[in-house]
PDB file of C-alpha atoms in Angstrom:
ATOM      1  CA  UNK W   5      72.262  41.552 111.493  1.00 97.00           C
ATOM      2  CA  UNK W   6      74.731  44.051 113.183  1.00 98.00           C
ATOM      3  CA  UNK W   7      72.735  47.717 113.670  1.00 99.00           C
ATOM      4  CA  UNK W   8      73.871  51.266 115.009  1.00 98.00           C
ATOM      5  CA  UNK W   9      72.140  53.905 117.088  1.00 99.00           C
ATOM      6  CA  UNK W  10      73.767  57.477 116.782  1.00 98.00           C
ATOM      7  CA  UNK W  11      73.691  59.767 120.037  1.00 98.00           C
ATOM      8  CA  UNK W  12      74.480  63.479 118.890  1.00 98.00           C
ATOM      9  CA  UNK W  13      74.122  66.624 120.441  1.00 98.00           C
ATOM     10  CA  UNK W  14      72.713  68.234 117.614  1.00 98.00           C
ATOM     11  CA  UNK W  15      72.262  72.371 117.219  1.00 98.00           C
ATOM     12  CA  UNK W  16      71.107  75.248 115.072  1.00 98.00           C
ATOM     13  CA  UNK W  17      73.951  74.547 112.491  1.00 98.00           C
ATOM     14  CA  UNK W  18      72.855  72.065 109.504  1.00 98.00           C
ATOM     15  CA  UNK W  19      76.190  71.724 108.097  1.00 98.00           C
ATOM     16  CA  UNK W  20      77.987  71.021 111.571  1.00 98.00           C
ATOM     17  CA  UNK W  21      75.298  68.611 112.653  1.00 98.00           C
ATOM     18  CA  UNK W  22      75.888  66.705 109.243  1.00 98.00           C
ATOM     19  CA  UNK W  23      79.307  66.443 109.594  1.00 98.00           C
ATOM     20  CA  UNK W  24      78.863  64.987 112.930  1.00 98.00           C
ATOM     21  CA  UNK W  25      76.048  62.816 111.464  1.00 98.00           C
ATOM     22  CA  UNK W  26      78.898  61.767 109.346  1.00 98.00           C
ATOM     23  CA  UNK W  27      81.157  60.769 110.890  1.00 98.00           C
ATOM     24  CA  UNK W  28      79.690  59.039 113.411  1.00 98.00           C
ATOM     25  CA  UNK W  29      77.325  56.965 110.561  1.00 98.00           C
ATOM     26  CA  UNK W  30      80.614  55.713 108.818  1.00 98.00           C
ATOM     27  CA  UNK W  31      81.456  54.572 112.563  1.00 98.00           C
ATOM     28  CA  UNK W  32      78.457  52.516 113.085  1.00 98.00           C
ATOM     29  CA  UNK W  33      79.431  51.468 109.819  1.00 98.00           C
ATOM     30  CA  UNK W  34      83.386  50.559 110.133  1.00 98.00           C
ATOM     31  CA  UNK W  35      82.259  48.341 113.093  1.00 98.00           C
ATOM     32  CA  UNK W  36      79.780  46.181 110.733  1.00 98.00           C
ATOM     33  CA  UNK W  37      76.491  47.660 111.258  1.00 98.00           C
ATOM     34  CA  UNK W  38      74.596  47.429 108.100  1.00 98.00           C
ATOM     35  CA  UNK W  39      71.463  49.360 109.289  1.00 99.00           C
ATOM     36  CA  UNK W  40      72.154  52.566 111.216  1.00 99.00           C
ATOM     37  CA  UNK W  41      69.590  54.723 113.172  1.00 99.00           C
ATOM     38  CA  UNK W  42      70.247  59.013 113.659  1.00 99.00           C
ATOM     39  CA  UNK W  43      68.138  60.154 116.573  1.00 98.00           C
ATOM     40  CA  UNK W  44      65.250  62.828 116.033  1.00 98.00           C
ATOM     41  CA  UNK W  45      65.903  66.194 114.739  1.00 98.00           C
ATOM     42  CA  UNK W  46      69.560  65.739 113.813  1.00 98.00           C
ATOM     43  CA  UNK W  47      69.898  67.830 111.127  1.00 98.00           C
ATOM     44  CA  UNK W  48      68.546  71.255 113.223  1.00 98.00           C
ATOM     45  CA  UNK W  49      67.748  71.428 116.872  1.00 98.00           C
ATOM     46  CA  UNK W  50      67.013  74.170 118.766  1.00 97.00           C
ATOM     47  CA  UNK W  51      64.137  77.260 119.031  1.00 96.00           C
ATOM     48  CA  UNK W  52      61.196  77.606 116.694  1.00 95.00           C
ATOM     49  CA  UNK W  53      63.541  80.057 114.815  1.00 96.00           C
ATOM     50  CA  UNK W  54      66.513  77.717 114.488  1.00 97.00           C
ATOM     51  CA  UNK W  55      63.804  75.219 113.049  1.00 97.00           C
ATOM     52  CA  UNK W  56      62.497  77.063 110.360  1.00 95.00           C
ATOM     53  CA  UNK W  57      66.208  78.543 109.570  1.00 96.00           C
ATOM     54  CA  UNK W  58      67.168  74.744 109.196  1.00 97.00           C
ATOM     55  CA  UNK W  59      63.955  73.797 107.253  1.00 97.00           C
ATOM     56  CA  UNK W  60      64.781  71.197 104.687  1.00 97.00           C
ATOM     57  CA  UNK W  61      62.528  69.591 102.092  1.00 97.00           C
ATOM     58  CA  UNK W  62      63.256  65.796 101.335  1.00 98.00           C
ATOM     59  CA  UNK W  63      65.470  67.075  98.428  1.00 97.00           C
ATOM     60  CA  UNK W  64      67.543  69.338  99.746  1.00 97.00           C
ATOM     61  CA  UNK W  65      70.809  68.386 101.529  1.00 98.00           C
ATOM     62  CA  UNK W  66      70.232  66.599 104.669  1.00 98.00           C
ATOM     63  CA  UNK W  67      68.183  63.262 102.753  1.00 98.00           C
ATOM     64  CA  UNK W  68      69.990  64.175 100.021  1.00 98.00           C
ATOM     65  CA  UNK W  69      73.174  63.029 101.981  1.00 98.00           C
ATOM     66  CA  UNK W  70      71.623  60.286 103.832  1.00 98.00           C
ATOM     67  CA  UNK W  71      70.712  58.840 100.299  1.00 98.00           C
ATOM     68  CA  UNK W  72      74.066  59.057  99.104  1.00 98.00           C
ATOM     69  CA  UNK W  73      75.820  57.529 102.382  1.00 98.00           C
ATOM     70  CA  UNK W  74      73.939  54.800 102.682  1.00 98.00           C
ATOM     71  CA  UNK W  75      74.360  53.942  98.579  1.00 98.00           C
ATOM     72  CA  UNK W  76      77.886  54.566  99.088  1.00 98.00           C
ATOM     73  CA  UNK W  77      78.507  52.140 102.580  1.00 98.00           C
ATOM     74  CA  UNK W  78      75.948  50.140 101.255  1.00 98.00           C
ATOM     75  CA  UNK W  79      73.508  50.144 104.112  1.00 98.00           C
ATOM     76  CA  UNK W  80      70.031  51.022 104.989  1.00 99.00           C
ATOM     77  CA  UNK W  81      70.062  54.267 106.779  1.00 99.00           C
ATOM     78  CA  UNK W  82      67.111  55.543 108.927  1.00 99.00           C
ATOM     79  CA  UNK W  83      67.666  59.365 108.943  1.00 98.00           C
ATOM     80  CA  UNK W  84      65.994  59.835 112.243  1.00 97.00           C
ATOM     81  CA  UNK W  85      63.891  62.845 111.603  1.00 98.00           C
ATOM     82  CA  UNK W  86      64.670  66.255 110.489  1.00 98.00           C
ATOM     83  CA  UNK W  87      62.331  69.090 110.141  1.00 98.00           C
ATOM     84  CA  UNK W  88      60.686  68.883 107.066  1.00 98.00           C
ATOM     85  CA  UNK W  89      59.631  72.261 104.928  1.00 97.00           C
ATOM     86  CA  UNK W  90      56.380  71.116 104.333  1.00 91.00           C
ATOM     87  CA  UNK W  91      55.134  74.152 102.497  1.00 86.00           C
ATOM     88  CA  UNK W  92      52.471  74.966 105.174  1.00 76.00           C
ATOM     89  CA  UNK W  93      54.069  78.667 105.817  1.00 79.00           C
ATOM     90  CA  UNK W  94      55.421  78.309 109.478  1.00 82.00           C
ATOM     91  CA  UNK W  95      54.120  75.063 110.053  1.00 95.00           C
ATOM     92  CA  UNK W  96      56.626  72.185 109.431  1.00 96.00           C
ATOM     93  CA  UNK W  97      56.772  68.463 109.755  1.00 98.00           C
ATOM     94  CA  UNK W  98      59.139  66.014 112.525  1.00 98.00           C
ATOM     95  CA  UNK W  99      59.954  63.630 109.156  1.00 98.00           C
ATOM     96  CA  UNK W 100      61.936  60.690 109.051  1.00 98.00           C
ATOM     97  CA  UNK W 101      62.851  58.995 106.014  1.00 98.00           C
ATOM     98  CA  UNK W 102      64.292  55.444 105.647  1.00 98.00           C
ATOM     99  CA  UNK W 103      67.132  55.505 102.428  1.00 98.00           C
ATOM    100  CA  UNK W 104      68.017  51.795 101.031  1.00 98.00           C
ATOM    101  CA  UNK W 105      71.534  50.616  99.603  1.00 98.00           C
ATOM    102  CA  UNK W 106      70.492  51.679  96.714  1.00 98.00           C
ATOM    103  CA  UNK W 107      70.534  55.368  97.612  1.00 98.00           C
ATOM    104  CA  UNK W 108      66.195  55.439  97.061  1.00 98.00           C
ATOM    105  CA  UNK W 109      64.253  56.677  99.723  1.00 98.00           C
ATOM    106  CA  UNK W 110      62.296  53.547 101.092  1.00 98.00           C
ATOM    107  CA  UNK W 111      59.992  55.009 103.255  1.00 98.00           C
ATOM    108  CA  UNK W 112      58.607  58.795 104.695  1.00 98.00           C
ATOM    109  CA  UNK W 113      56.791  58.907 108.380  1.00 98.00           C
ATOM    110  CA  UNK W 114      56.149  61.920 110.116  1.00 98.00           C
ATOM    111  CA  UNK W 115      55.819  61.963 113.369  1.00 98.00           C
ATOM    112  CA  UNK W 116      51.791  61.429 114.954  1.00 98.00           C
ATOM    113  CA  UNK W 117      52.252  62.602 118.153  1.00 98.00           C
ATOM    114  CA  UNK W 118      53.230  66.164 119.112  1.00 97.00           C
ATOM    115  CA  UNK W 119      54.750  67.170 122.316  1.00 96.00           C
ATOM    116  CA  UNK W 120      52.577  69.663 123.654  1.00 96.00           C
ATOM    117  CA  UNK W 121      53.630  69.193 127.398  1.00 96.00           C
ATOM    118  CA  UNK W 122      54.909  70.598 130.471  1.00 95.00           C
ATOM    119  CA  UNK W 123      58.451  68.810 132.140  1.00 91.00           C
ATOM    120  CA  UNK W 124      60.374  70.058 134.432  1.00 88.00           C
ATOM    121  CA  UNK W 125      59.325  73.564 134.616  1.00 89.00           C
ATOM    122  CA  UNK W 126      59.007  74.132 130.878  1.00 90.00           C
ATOM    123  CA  UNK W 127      56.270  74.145 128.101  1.00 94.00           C
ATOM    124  CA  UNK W 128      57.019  72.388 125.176  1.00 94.00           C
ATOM    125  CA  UNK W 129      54.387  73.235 122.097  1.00 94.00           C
ATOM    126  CA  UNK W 130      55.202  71.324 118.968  1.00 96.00           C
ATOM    127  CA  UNK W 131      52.184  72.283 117.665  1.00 95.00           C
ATOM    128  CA  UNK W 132      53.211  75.719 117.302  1.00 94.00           C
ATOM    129  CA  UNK W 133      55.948  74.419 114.853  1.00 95.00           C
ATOM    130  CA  UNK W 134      54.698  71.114 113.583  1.00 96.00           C
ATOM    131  CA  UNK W 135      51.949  69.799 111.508  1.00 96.00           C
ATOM    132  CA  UNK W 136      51.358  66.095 113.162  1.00 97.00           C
ATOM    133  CA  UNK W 137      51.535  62.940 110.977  1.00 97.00           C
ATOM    134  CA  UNK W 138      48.175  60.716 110.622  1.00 97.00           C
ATOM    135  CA  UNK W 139      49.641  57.281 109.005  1.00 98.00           C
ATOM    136  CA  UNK W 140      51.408  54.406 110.399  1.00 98.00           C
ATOM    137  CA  UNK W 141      54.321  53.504 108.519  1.00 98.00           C
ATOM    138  CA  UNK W 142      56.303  50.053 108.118  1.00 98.00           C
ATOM    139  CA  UNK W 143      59.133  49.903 105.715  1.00 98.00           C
ATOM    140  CA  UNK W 144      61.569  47.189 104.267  1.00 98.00           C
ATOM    141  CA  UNK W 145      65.336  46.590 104.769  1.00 98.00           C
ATOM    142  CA  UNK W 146      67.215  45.080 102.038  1.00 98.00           C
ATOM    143  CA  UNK W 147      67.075  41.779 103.708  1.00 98.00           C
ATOM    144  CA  UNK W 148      63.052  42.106 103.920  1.00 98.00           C
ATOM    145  CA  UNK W 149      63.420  42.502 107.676  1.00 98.00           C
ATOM    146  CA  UNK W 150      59.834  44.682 108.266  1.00 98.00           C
ATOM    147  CA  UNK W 151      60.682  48.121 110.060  1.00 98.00           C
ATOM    148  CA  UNK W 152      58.300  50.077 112.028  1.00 98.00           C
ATOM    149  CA  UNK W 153      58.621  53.951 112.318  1.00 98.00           C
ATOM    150  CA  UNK W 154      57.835  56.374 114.928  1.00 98.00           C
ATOM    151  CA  UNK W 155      59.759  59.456 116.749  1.00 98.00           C
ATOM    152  CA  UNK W 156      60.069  60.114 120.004  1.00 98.00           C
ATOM    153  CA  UNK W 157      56.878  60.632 122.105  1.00 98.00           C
ATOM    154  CA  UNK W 158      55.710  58.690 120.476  1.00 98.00           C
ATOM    155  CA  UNK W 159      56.631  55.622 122.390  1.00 98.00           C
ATOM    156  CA  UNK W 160      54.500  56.985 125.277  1.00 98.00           C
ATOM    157  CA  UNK W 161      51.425  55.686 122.986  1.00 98.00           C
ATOM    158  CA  UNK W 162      51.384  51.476 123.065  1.00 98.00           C
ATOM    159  CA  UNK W 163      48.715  51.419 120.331  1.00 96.00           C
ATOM    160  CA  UNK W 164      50.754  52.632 117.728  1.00 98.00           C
ATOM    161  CA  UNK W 165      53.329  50.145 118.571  1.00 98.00           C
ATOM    162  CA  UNK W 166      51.117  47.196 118.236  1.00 98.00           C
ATOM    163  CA  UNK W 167      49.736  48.489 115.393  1.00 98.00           C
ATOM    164  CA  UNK W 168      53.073  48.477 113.599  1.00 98.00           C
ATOM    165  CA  UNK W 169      53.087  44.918 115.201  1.00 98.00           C
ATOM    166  CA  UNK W 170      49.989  44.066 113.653  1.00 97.00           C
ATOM    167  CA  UNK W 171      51.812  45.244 110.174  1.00 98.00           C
ATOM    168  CA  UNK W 172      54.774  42.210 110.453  1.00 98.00           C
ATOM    169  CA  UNK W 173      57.295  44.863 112.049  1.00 98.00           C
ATOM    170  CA  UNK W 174      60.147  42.480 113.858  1.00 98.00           C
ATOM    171  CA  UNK W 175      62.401  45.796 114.648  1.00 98.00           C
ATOM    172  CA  UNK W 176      60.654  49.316 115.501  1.00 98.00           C
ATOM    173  CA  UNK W 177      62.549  52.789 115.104  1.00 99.00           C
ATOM    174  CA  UNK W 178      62.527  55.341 118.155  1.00 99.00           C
ATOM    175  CA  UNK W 179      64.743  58.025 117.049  1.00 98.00           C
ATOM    176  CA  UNK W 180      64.323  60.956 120.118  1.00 98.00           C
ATOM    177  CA  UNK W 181      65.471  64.003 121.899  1.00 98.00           C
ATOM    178  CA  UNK W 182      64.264  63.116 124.979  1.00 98.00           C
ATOM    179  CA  UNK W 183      64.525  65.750 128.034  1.00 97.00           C
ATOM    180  CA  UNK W 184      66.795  65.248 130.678  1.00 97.00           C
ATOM    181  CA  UNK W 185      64.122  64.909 132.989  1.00 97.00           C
ATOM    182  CA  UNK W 186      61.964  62.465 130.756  1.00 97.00           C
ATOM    183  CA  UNK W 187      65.010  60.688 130.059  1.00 98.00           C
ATOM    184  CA  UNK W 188      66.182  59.840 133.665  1.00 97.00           C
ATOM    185  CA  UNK W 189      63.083  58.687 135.111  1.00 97.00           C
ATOM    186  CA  UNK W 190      61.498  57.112 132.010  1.00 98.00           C
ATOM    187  CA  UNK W 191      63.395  56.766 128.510  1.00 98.00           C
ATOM    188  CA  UNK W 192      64.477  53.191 129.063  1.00 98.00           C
ATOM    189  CA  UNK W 193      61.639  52.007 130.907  1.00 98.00           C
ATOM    190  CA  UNK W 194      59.027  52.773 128.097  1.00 98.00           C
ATOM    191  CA  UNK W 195      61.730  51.865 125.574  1.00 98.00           C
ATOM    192  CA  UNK W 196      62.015  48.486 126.750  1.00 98.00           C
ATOM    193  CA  UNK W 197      58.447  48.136 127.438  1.00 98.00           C
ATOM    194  CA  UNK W 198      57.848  48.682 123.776  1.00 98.00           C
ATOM    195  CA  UNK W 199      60.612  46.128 122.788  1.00 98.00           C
ATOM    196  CA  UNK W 200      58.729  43.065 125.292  1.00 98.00           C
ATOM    197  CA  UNK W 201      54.802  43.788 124.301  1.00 98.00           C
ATOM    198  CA  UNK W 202      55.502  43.864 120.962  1.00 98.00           C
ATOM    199  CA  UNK W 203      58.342  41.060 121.155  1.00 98.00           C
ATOM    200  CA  UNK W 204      60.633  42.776 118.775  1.00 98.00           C
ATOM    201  CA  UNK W 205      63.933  44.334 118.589  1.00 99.00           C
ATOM    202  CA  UNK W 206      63.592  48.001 118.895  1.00 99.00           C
ATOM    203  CA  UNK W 207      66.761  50.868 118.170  1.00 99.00           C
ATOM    204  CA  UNK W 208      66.291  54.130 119.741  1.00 99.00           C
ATOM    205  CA  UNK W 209      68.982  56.779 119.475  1.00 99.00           C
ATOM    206  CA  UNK W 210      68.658  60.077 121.593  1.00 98.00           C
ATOM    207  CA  UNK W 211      70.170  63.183 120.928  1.00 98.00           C
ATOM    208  CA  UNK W 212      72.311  64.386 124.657  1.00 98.00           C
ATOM    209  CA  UNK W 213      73.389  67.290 125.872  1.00 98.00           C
ATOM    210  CA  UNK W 214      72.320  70.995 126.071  1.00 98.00           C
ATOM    211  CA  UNK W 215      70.764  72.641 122.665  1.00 98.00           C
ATOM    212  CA  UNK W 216      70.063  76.440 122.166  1.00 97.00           C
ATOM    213  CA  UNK W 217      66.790  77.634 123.479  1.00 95.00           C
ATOM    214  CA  UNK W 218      67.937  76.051 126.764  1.00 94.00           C
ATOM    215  CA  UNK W 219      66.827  72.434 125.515  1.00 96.00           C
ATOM    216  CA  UNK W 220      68.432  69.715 127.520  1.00 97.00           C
ATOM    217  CA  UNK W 221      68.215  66.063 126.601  1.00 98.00           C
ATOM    218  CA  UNK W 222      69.641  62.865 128.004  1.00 98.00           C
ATOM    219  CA  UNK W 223      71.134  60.240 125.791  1.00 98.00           C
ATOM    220  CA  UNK W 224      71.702  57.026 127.102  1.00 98.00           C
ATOM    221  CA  UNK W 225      70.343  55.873 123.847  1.00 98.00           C
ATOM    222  CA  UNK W 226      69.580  52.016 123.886  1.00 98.00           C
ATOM    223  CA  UNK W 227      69.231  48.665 121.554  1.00 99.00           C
ATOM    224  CA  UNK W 228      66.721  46.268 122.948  1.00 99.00           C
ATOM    225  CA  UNK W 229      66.023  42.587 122.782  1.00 98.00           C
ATOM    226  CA  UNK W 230      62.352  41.507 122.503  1.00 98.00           C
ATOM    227  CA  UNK W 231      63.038  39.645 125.512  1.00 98.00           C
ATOM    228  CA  UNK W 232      63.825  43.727 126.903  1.00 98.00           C
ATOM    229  CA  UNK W 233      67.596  42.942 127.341  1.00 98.00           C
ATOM    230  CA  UNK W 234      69.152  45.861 126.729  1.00 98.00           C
ATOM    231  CA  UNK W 235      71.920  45.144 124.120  1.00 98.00           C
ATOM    232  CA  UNK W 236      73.993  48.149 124.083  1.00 98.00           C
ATOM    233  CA  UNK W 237      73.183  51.433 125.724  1.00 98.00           C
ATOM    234  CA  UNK W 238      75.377  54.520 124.958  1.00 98.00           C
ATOM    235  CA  UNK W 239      76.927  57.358 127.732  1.00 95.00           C
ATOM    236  CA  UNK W 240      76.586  60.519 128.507  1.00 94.00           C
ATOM    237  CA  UNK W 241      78.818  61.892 124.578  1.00 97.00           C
ATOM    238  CA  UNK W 242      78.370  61.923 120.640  1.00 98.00           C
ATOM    239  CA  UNK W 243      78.886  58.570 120.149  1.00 98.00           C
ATOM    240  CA  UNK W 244      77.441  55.451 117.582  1.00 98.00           C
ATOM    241  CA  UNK W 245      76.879  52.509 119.310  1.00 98.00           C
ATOM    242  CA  UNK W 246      76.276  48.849 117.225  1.00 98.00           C
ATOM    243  CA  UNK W 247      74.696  45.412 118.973  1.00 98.00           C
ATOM    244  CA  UNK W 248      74.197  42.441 116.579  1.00 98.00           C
ATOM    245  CA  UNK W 249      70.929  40.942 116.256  1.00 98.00           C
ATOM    246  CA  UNK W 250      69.579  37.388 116.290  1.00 98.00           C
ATOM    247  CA  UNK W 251      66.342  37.584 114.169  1.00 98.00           C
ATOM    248  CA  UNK W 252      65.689  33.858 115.267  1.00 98.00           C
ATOM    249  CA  UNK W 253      65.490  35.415 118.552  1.00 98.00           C
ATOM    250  CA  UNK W 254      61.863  36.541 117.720  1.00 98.00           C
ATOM    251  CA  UNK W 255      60.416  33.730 116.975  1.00 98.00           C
ATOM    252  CA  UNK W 256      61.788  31.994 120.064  1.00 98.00           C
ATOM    253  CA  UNK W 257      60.391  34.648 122.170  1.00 98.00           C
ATOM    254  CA  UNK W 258      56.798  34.965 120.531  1.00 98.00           C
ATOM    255  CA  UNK W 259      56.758  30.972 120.819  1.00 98.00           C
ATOM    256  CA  UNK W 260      57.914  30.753 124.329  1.00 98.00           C
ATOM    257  CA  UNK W 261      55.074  33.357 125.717  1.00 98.00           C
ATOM    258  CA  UNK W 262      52.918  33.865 122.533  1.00 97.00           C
ATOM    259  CA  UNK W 263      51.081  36.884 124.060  1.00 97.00           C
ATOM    260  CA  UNK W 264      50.296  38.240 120.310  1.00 97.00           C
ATOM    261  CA  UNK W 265      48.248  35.246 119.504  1.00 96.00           C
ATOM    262  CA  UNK W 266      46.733  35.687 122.674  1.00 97.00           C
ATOM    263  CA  UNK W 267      45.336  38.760 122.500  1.00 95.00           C
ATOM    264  CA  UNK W 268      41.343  39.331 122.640  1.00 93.00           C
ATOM    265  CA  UNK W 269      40.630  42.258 120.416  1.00 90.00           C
ATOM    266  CA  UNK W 270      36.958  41.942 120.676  1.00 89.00           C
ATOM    267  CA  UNK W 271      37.168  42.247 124.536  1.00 90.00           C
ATOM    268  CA  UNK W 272      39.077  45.250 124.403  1.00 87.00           C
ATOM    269  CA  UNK W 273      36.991  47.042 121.902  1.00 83.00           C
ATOM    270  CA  UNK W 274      34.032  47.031 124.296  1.00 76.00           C
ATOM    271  CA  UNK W 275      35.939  48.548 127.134  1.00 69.00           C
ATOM    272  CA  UNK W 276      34.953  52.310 127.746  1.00 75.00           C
ATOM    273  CA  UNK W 277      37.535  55.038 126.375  1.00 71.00           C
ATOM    274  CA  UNK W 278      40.355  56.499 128.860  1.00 71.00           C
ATOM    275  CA  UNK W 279      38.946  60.113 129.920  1.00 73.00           C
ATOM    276  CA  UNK W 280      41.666  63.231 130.163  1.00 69.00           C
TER     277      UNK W 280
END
């Protein structure tokens, strides 16, 4: 299976960040790739403002393309995540939505984990914008490959991870806007350390670049192995960037060092809670 990660440096315009979306999607796609991941919030990026300017509901134009494309090139599309008018006043949702071949939508997750942080010298407060998501979500690619979903920070929490494990996923979704910061010092660490506990292949497209509101983020978005080779790993520009992958890979890996089958659940379960 060939795949595609798009890097964008996505902004407060819709329409310009789908035409970039675009064209960079029927790139993945002229070099083979048959499933192609957009990073997080590619449709609007920017202040709280430019979010709810940019609010989209799953049937207005941003899925609404991504349904069409991917009927049209005939691959599964992951559109990252946009933010999703939810119809909770100002509070929205970090949504991504999986669209088939067939131009259906396949699969909704929104995003679990908010990013209510400080890095680098600035707060970040999703949860002034964003209602969080409470359900794990796998979905199906037309060859019945299992896909797990998640956004961004995400990653930073293991458990979801193996719980999408624990639900048959062989490839996991990381579509981000990492910061700058986050993304030099630990982007392709965690990425990678999702890809070998979980022993799957995992796709994880960042958006780069400065965005208004003084948002910086770092790219370098990656394809990983689930022995945590890094298959293709994008720059510092808007690009798409494609790695094939060997699904027999897998099952050589998990039989080599078969650390799923070897976990101890019941251990684990008696260990005391981690206290903030």
């Amino acid at each position: 299976m060939r795949v595609g990660a798009i890097q964008m440096n996505a902004g407060a315009d819709p329409g310009r960040n789908l035409e970039t979306a675009e064209r960079l999607v029927r790139a993945a796609a002229g070099q083979g790739a048959s499933f192609i991941v957009l990073p997080e919030k590619w449709s609007v990026l920017g202040t709280a403002e430019d979010l709810r300017a940019g609010a989209q509901a799953l049937d207005g134009p941003a899925i609404s393309w991504a349904r069409a494309v991917a009927a049209e090139l005939g691959i599964d599309l992951l559109a990252g995540s946009i933010y999703e008018d939810t119809g909770h006043g100002r509070l929205g949702a970090n949504t991504s939505v999986h669209a088939g071949p067939d131009g259906e939508i396949r699969a909704v997750y929104r995003k679990i984990h908010l990013f209510d942080v400080e890095v680098d010298g600035r707060r970040y407060a999703e949860s002034e914008t964003e209602v969080a998501g409470d359900e794990v979500v796998v979905s199906t690619l037309v060859d019945g490959t299992v896909l797990g979903l998640s956004i961004c920070y995400d990653v930073r929490f293991p458990e979801l991870y193996r719980a999408l494990a624990g639900r048959d996923a062989r490839i996991m979704a990381i579509p981000a806007a990492f910061t700058l910061a986050t993304t030099r010092d630990h982007w392709e660490t965690l990425v990678r350390a999702r890809a070998i506990e979980n022993q799957c292949f995992v796709i994880a497209p960042n958006q780069i670049g400065e965005h208004p509101g003084g948002i910086r983020t770092g790219g370098r978005s990656l394809i990983v192995d689930p022995w945590g080779v890094v298959l293709a790993q994008a720059g510092d520009a808007e690009t798409a960037i494609v790695a094939e992958l060997d699904m027999s890979r897998i099952d050589a890996v998990r039989a080599g060092i078969p650390a799923l089958r070897h976990r101890r659940p019941a251990v684990y379960a008696a260990e005391p809670g981690v206290r903030a």
